[in-house]
Structure formats: C-alpha cells, structure tokens
CSV table of C-alpha atoms and ligand atoms in Angstrom, one decimal:
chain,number,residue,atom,x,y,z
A,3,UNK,CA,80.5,149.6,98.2
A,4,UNK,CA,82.9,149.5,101.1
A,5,UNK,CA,83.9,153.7,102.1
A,6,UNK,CA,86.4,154.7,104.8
A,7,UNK,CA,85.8,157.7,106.8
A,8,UNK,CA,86.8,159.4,109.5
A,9,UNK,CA,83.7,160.2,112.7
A,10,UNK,CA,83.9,163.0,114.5
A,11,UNK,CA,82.7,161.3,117.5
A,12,UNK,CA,81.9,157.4,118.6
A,13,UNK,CA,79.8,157.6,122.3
A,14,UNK,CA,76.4,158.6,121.8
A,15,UNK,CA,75.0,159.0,125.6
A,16,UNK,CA,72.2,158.8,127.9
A,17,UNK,CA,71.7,160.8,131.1
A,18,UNK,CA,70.3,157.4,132.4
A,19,UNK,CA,70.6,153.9,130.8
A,20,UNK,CA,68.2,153.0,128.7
A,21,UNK,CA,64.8,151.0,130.1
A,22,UNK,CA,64.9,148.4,127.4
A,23,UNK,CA,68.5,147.3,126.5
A,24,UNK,CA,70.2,149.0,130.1
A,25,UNK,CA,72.9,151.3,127.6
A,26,UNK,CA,74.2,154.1,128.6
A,27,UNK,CA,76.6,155.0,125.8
A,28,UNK,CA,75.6,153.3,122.4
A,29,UNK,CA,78.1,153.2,119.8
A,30,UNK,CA,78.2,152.2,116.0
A,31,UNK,CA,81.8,151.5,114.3
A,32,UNK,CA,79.9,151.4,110.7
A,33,UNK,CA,77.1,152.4,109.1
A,34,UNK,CA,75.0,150.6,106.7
A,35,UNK,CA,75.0,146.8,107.2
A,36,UNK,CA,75.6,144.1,105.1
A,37,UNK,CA,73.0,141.8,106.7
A,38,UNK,CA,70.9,143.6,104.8
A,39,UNK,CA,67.4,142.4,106.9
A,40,UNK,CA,64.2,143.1,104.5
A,41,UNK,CA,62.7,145.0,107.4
A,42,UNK,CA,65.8,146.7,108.7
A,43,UNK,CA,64.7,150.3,110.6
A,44,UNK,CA,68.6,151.4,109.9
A,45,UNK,CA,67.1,152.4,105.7
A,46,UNK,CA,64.6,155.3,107.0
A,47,UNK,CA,65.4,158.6,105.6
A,48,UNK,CA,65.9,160.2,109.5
A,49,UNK,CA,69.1,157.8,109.6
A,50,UNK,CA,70.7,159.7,106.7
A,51,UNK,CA,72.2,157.0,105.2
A,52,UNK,CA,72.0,157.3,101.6
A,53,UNK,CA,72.4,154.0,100.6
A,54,UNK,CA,71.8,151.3,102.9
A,55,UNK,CA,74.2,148.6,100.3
A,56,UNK,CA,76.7,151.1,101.1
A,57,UNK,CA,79.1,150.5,104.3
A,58,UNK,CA,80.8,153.1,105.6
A,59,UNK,CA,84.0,152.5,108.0
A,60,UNK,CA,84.8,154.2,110.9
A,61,UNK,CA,88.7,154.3,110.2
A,62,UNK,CA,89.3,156.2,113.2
A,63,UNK,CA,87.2,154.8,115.5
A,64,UNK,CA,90.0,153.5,118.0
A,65,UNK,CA,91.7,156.0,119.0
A,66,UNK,CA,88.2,158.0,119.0
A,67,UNK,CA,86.7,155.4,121.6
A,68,UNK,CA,90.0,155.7,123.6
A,69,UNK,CA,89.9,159.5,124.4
A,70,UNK,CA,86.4,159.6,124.5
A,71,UNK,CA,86.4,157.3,127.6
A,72,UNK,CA,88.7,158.7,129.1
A,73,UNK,CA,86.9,161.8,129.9
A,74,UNK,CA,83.7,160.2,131.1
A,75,UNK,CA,82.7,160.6,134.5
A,76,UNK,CA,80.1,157.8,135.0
A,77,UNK,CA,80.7,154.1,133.9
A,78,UNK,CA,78.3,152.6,132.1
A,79,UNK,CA,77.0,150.0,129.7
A,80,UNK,CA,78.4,150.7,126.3
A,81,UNK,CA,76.1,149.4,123.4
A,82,UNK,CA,76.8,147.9,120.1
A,83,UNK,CA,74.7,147.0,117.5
A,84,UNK,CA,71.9,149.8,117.0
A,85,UNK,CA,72.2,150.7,113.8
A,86,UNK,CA,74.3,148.2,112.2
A,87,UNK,CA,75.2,144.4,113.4
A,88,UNK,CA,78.9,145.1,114.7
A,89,UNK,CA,79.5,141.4,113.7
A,90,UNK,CA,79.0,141.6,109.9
A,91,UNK,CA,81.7,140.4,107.0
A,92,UNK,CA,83.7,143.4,106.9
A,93,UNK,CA,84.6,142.9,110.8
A,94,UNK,CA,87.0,140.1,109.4
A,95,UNK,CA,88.8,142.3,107.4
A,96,UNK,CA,88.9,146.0,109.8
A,97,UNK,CA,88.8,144.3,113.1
A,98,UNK,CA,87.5,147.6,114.5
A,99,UNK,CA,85.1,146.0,116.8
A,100,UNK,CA,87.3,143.6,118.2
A,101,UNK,CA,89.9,146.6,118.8
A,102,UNK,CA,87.1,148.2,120.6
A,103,UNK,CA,86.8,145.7,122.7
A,104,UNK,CA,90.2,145.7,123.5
A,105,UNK,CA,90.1,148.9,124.7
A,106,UNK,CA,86.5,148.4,126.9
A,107,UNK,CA,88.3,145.7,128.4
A,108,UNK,CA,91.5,147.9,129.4
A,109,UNK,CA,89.7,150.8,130.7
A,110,UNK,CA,87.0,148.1,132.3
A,111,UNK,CA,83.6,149.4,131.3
A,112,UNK,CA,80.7,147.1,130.9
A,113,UNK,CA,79.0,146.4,127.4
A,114,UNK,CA,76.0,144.8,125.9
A,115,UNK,CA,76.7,143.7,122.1
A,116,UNK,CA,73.8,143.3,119.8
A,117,UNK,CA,74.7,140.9,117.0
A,118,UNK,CA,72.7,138.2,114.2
A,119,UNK,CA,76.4,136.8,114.1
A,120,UNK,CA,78.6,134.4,115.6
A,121,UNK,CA,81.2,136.1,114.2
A,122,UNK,CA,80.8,137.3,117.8
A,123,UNK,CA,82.7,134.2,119.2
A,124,UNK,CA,86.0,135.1,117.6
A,125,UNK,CA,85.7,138.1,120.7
A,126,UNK,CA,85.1,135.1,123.1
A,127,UNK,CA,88.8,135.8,125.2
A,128,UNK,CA,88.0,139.4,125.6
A,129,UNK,CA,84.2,138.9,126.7
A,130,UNK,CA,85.6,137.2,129.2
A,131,UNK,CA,87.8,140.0,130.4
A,132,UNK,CA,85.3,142.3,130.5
A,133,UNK,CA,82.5,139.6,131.8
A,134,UNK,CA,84.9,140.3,135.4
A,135,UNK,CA,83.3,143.8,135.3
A,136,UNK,CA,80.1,143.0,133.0
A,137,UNK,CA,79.5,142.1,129.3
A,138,UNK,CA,75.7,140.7,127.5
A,139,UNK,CA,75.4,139.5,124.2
A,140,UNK,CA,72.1,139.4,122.7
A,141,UNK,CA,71.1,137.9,119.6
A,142,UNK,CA,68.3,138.9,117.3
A,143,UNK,CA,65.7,135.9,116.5
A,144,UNK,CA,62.7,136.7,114.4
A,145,UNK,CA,62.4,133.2,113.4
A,146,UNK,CA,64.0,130.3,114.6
A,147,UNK,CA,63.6,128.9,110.9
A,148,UNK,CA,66.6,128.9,108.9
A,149,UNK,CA,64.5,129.0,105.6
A,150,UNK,CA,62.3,131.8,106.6
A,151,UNK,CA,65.3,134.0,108.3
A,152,UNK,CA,67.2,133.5,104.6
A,153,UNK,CA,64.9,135.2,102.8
A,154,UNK,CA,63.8,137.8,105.6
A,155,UNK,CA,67.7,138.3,106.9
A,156,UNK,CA,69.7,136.9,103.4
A,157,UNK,CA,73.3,138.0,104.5
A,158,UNK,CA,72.9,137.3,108.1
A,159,UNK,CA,74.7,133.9,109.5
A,160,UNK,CA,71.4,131.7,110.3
A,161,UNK,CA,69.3,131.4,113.6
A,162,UNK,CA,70.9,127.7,113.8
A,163,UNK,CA,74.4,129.6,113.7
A,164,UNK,CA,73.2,132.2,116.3
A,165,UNK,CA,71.9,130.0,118.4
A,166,UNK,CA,75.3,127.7,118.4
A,167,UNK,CA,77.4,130.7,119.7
A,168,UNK,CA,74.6,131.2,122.2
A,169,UNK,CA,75.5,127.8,123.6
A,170,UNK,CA,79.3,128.3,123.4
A,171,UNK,CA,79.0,131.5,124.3
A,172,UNK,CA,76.8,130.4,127.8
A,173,UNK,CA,79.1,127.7,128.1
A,174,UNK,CA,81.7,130.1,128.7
A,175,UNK,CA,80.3,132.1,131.2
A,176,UNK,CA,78.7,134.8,129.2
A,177,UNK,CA,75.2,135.7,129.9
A,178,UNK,CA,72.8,135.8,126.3
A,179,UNK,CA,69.3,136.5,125.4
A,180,UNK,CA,67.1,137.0,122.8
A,181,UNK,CA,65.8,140.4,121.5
A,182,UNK,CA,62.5,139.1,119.9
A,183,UNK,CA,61.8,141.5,117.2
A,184,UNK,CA,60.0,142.2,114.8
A,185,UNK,CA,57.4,139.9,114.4
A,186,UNK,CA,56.4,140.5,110.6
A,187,UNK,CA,52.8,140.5,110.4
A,188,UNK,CA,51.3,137.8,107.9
A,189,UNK,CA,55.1,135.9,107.8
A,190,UNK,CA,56.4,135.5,111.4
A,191,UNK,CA,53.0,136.0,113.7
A,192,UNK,CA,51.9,132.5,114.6
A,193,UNK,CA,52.3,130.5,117.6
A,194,UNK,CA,54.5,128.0,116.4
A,195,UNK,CA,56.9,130.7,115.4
A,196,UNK,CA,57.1,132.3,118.7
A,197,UNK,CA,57.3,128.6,120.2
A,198,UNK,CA,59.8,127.9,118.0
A,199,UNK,CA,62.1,130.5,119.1
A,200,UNK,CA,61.8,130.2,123.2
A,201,UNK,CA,62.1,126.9,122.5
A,202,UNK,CA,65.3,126.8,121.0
A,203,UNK,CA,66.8,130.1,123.7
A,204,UNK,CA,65.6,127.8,125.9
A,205,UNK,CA,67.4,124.4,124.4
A,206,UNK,CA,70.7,127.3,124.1
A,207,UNK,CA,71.3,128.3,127.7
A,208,UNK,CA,69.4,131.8,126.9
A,209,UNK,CA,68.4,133.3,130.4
A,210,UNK,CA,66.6,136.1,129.0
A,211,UNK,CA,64.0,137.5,126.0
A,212,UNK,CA,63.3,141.0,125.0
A,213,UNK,CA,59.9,141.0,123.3
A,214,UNK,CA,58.9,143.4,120.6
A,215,UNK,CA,56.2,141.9,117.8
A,216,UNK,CA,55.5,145.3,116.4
A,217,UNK,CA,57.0,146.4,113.0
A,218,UNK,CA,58.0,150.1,112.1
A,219,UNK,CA,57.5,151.2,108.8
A,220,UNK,CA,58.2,154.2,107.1
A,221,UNK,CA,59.4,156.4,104.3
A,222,UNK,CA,61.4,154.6,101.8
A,223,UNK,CA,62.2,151.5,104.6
A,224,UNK,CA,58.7,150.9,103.6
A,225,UNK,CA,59.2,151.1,99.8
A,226,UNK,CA,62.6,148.9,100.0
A,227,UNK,CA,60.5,146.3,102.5
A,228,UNK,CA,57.3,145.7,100.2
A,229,UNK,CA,59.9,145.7,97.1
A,230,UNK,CA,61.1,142.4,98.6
A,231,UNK,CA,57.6,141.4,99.5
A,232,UNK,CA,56.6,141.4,95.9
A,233,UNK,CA,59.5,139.6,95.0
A,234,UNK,CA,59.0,136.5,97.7
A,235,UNK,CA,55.4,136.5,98.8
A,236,UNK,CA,53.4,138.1,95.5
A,237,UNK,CA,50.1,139.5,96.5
A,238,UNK,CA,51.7,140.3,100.5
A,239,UNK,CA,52.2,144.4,100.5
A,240,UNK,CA,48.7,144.7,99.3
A,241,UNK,CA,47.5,143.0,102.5
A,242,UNK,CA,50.1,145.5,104.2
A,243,UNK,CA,48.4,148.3,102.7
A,244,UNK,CA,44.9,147.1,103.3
A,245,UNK,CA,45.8,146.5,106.9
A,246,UNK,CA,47.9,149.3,107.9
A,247,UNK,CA,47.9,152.1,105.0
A,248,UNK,CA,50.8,154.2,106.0
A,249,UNK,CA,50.6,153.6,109.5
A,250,UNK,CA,54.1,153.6,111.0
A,251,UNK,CA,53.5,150.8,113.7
A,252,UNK,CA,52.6,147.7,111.9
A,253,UNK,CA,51.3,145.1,114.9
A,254,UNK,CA,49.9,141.3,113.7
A,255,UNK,CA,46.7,141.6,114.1
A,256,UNK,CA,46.4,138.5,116.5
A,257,UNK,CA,49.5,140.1,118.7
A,258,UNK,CA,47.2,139.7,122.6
A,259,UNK,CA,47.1,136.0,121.8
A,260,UNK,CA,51.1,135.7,120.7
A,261,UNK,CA,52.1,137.9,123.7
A,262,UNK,CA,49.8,135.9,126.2
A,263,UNK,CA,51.6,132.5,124.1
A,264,UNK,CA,54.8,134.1,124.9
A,265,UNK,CA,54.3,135.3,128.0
A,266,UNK,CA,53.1,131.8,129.2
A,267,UNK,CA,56.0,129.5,127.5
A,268,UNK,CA,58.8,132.0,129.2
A,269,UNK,CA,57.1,131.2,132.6
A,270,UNK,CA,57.1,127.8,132.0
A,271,UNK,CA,60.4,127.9,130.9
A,272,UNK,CA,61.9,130.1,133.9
A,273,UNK,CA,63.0,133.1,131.4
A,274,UNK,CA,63.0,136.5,132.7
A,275,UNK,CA,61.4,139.1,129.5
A,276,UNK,CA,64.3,141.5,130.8
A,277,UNK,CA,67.6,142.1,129.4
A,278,UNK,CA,70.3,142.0,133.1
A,279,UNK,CA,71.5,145.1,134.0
A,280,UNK,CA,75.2,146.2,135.2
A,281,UNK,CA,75.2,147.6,138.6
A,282,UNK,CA,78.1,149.9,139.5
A,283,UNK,CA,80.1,149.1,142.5
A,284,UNK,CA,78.5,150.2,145.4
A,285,UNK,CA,81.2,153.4,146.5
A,286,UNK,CA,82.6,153.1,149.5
A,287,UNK,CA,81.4,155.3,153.1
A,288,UNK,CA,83.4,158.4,153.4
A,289,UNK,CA,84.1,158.5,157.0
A,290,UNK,CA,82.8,161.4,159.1
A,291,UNK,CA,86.0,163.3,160.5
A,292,UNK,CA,84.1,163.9,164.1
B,314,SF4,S1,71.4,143.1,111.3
B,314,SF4,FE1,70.2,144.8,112.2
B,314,SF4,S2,71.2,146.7,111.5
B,314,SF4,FE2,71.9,144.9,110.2
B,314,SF4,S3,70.4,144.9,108.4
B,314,SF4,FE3,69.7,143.5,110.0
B,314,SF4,S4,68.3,144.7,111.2
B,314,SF4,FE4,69.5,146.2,110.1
C-alpha cells in the first residue's frame, strides 16, 4: 500500500561526517521500500515501521529540504539511501528524489546517493551539476549473480542492471563504488562470489569498495528473513540457528579468508576499500589589519 504523509523534518545530521559513507546530513524521502531485500535491516522493530510492504511518501519533502538548508551553517555531504533505496518504482510516479536533487544542485551541496537502481541514471543531468561541487553514487552488490540477487533482492533492478549505470554513470564523469554488504552466511560467502563482484566493479569503471560481510539480525527482521529461507533454501535457518542462536551479528564463518580474498583482488586491481570524501573549499586568509 502506497500512503502520503506529511514529515515534520527531512535532514537528519551529524556533528562530523560519518567514517564509513563520509555523510553529514542523511535523508530519506520514503519509508518502507519496495525492493523488498530478504535481509533488509530497514524491517527491525527500532525502525518503527509497521509494515515494511507499506511505502510511505514524503509529500512534503521539497519544500521541507528547501528551508531546511537554508538554515544550515556547515556544508556537507547529504546522504540518500539509508533506510530505503531512493531509486525504487514509486520514484517514477512522485519524482521527489529527482526534485531533491534539483534543489542540492541549486543551493550547491555535495551528496552521496545509495541506490540498487539504475533508475538512478534518469538524474544523470543533475549529477552532473552537482558533480562541479561533489556527488557519489554507490551501488549495493551482494552478488554479482543475477539469479542469486532475484531471489535474495526480488524487486530490485539486477546486479547486471546496476552495474550498466555504473558504466554510464563513470562514463559521464561520476565517481561509483560498491558498498559490499551483506555477505549472507551459507548463500553469498565463497570466494568466487566475492571475485565475482570486484570483478565486475572492476570491468564497470568502479574506483572504490566498501566492505561489510557481516549480517545483522534481529527481532522480527529475523523472523521475516528465515521465513524466506524456508521458502527458497529448506533446511537453511536451522543452520542459522545452530550457528548463531539469536546472536545479532551473523559473520560466515570462513570471513578472515574472504576478507584476506578481497583484500588481495582490490590490490591487484588498484581499488581503494574507501568510499571518496567531499572536501570543503579551503576559506580564504582574513588579512591582518596591522
Ligand atoms: S534496497 Fe536497501 S532499503 Fe530497500 S529493501 Fe533492499 S536493503 Fe532494504
């Protein structure tokens, strides 16, 4: 079910930007996501989203964004994507992330967008614009196999797709990367999956990775994830259960060997594990009056 509301504020901030993704002000124009990821952290109960199948629309989110820049002090890199792609289907229809843009790119912030879609291309002409101050876009790869991501990410475009606007994206003067993560234990944690997917950032024009093999699990994200287990691997959450009982950090057991795999191929392949960072123009010297 699609709901329109109206948020009482868009910019979450941070007093510094943040060491993994370099955001200052994170902001999400829906909640709920219709990518609908088996594994997605968005359905734990501390989110308060009641139901996950639900989308709720930020009707008011422009004009929001607009005053709410305004009155900041410090520029910084504004985030999308934390909580919900910002690139799913309804985008077509509300266009709120594109008119987002529009304003970031008027009032000349920088922005890192987080997106499994390349849906993200149709915002090529104003990446550009705001590439002249600074502007990211990473893409989420679990799996660099289409099969596998359809049943782990089934209303998400496929990693073939993603990786496609990666290329047209790079070819056009935007820097992209790869946030690598989760790994699901038992599913995604072998070699040739992590080869598979520096492989292809690589093939892409990617120029960076963010690594993250763990998997968080919890509360009734947990329940909803080993639903799905049941239905596509038979026999799986018990091995979950076995391995991990309710532990909320659920890391494949062979994860020093896939990050020393990783960490190797990125060498070899020249890419950085570091998502780029904006750097504010340096101010210019007040000069001393004597
Ligand atoms: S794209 Fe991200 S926010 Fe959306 S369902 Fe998948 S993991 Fe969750």
């Amino acid at each position: 079910m699609i709901r329109e509301i109206e948020a009482k504020t868009m910019l979450s901030h941070r007093k510094e930007p943040d060491s993994w993704f370099g955001v200052k002000y994170n902001m999400n124009i829906y909640r709920g996501c219709q990518h609908q990821c088996i594994y997605c952290d968005s359905r734990s109960e501390c989110y308060q989203i009641e139901d996950f199948n639900d989308v709720l629309v930020k009707v008011n989110a422009i004009p929001l964004l607009r005053r709410e820049l305004a009155s900041k002090r410090i520029k910084g890199t504004i985030g999308f994507g934390s909580m919900s792609d910002p690139y799913t289907q309804i985008e077509r229809k509300y266009q709120l992330t594109r008119q987002a843009l529009e304003v970031i790119a008027e009032m000349r912030y920088p922005v890192h967008m987080l997106t499994k879609s390349d849906l993200v291309l149709r915002d090529l002409d104003l990446l550009k614009q705001i590439n002249e101050v600074f502007a990211i876009v990473s893409f989420t790869l679990t799996t660099a196999d289409d099969d596998l991501a359809a049943i782990l990410e089934p209303h998400a475009p496929l990693p073939s797709a993603r990786l496609r606007a990666m290329q047209t994206l790079v070819e056009n003067g935007i820097p992209c990367g790869v946030m690598l993560m989760p790994i699901l234990p038992f599913i995604e944690d072998t070699p040739e999956n992590i080869t598979g997917i520096i492989e292809a950032t690589h093939q892409h024009g990617g120029s960076y990775i963010l690594p993250s093999m763990g998997l968080s699990l919890r509360d009734r994200q947990r329940e909803y994830y080993f639903e799905k287990l049941d239905e596509h691997y038979p026999g799986l959450s018990d091995k979950y259960r076995q391995a991990y009982g309710e532990s909320y950090q659920n890391v494949p057991p062979n994860i020093r060997a896939l990050e020393e795999h990783l960490t190797s191929l990125c060498r070899q392949y020249h890419i950085p594990l570091r998502v780029p960072r904006y750097t504010p123009p340096a101010q210019p010297q007040q000069m001393a009056l004597f």
